[in-house]
Amino acid sequence: MILDIDHVGIAVDDLEGSVERYRRTLGVEPSHRERVEDQGVEEVLFPAGASFIQLLGSLGADTPVGRFLATRGPGVHHVAYRVDDVAASLARLRGEGVRLVDEVPRRGSRDTLIAFVHPKEMGGVLIELVQIAG
Ligand code: CO
């Protein structure tokens, strides 16, 4: 079950410059920063209600976000839905024949469980499922 939009992930070339721009233009301070080695990103979260804007800097050219930036340039990278049970959501999607990037949930930032769904199935938008640990 979808509970909320967890975050919108935005790929940026210049993480520090983008953080400053978002601070100034949104008038809001970042609430979380984390380097996620296995995803090849450094992320900064800005709160927006119960959701977040997530700025994503790449840790190198040979990472998913690095390749995204090289081919498509900076911009919206993915939309993350907060769900109550990622494994159950994956089972449901699999049952509907939806192509998955992650067959099983894996650990995300903020002690979350996450999984990505292939963009081809969802109108060209990369979808992430996020379950808050607890
Ligand atoms: Co994300």
XYZ file of C-alpha atoms and ligand atoms in Angstrom:
135
model
C 0.000 0.000 0.000
C 1.325 3.455 -0.900
C 1.418 5.725 2.145
C 2.933 8.879 0.672
C 5.517 10.260 -1.690
C 8.730 9.622 0.249
C 10.981 11.739 -1.930
C 11.699 13.033 -5.400
C 15.298 12.312 -6.391
C 17.045 14.978 -8.467
C 20.410 14.267 -10.084
C 22.794 17.230 -9.886
C 26.248 17.904 -11.302
C 27.383 20.110 -8.454
C 26.037 18.860 -5.125
C 27.412 21.666 -2.934
C 26.246 24.386 -5.310
C 22.833 22.772 -5.631
C 22.461 22.465 -1.850
C 23.172 26.175 -1.538
C 20.700 27.029 -4.287
C 17.961 24.910 -2.729
C 18.626 26.389 0.718
C 18.288 29.893 -0.652
C 15.393 29.402 -3.024
C 13.293 27.079 -0.851
C 14.229 28.814 2.378
C 14.698 25.456 4.074
C 17.686 23.740 5.654
C 18.780 20.244 4.634
C 17.723 17.656 7.202
C 19.910 14.723 6.233
C 23.068 13.969 4.320
C 24.433 10.522 3.570
C 26.956 8.842 1.337
C 25.518 5.575 0.009
C 28.501 3.703 -1.390
C 26.625 0.777 -2.920
C 24.417 3.184 -4.897
C 27.352 5.403 -5.818
C 25.668 8.562 -4.533
C 25.888 11.250 -1.942
C 22.417 12.481 -1.085
C 21.065 15.533 0.699
C 17.456 15.676 1.839
C 15.308 18.780 2.203
C 12.044 18.320 4.103
C 8.819 19.094 2.241
C 5.922 18.234 4.537
C 6.177 14.522 5.325
C 8.229 14.055 2.149
C 11.649 15.117 0.931
C 13.409 16.611 -2.018
C 16.553 14.499 -2.491
C 19.544 15.977 -4.282
C 21.772 13.245 -5.687
C 25.421 13.773 -6.477
C 27.283 10.923 -8.139
C 30.413 9.356 -6.618
C 31.829 8.691 -10.076
C 31.118 8.422 -13.799
C 30.617 4.658 -13.597
C 27.610 4.768 -11.258
C 23.893 4.824 -12.113
C 23.587 8.552 -11.367
C 26.908 9.271 -13.103
C 25.646 7.556 -16.247
C 22.286 9.324 -15.962
C 24.038 12.711 -15.760
C 26.256 11.863 -18.744
C 23.374 10.823 -20.981
C 20.451 12.965 -19.818
C 21.994 15.756 -17.792
C 20.796 17.068 -14.434
C 17.121 16.671 -13.603
C 14.485 14.481 -12.016
C 15.974 11.010 -11.565
C 13.306 9.067 -9.697
C 10.113 9.269 -7.662
C 10.019 7.307 -4.413
C 6.780 6.012 -2.925
C 6.652 5.257 0.791
C 5.049 1.866 1.314
C 4.282 -0.173 4.418
C 5.915 -3.358 3.100
C 8.436 -3.307 0.230
C 8.549 -7.105 -0.067
C 4.755 -7.274 -0.387
C 4.787 -4.452 -2.963
C 7.441 -6.286 -5.003
C 5.395 -9.488 -4.887
C 2.346 -7.600 -6.111
C 4.272 -5.932 -8.955
C 5.859 -9.231 -9.949
C 2.381 -10.771 -10.046
C 1.342 -7.989 -12.440
C 4.282 -8.804 -14.701
C 6.064 -5.534 -13.960
C 9.815 -5.558 -14.622
C 11.848 -4.922 -11.488
C 15.345 -3.572 -10.993
C 15.551 -5.126 -7.517
C 14.018 -8.550 -7.002
C 14.434 -8.311 -3.239
C 14.461 -5.290 -0.916
C 17.849 -3.842 -0.029
C 19.077 -1.348 2.500
C 18.734 2.336 1.601
C 19.716 5.510 3.378
C 18.056 6.522 6.681
C 17.751 2.837 7.692
C 15.121 2.245 5.049
C 14.380 -0.795 2.933
C 14.153 0.056 -0.746
C 13.654 -1.456 -4.176
C 13.626 0.049 -7.658
C 11.063 -0.676 -10.370
C 12.086 -0.479 -14.018
C 11.162 2.861 -15.645
C 9.902 1.148 -18.790
C 6.876 -0.084 -16.904
C 5.996 3.221 -15.276
C 5.773 5.807 -18.022
C 9.511 6.262 -18.300
C 9.867 7.212 -14.633
C 12.226 5.285 -12.381
C 10.215 4.332 -9.290
C 11.658 3.554 -5.880
C 9.723 1.877 -3.095
C 10.734 2.934 0.412
C 9.830 1.287 3.697
C 10.763 3.150 6.842
C 12.380 0.689 9.242
C 10.727 0.373 12.585
Co 15.731 7.641 -3.729
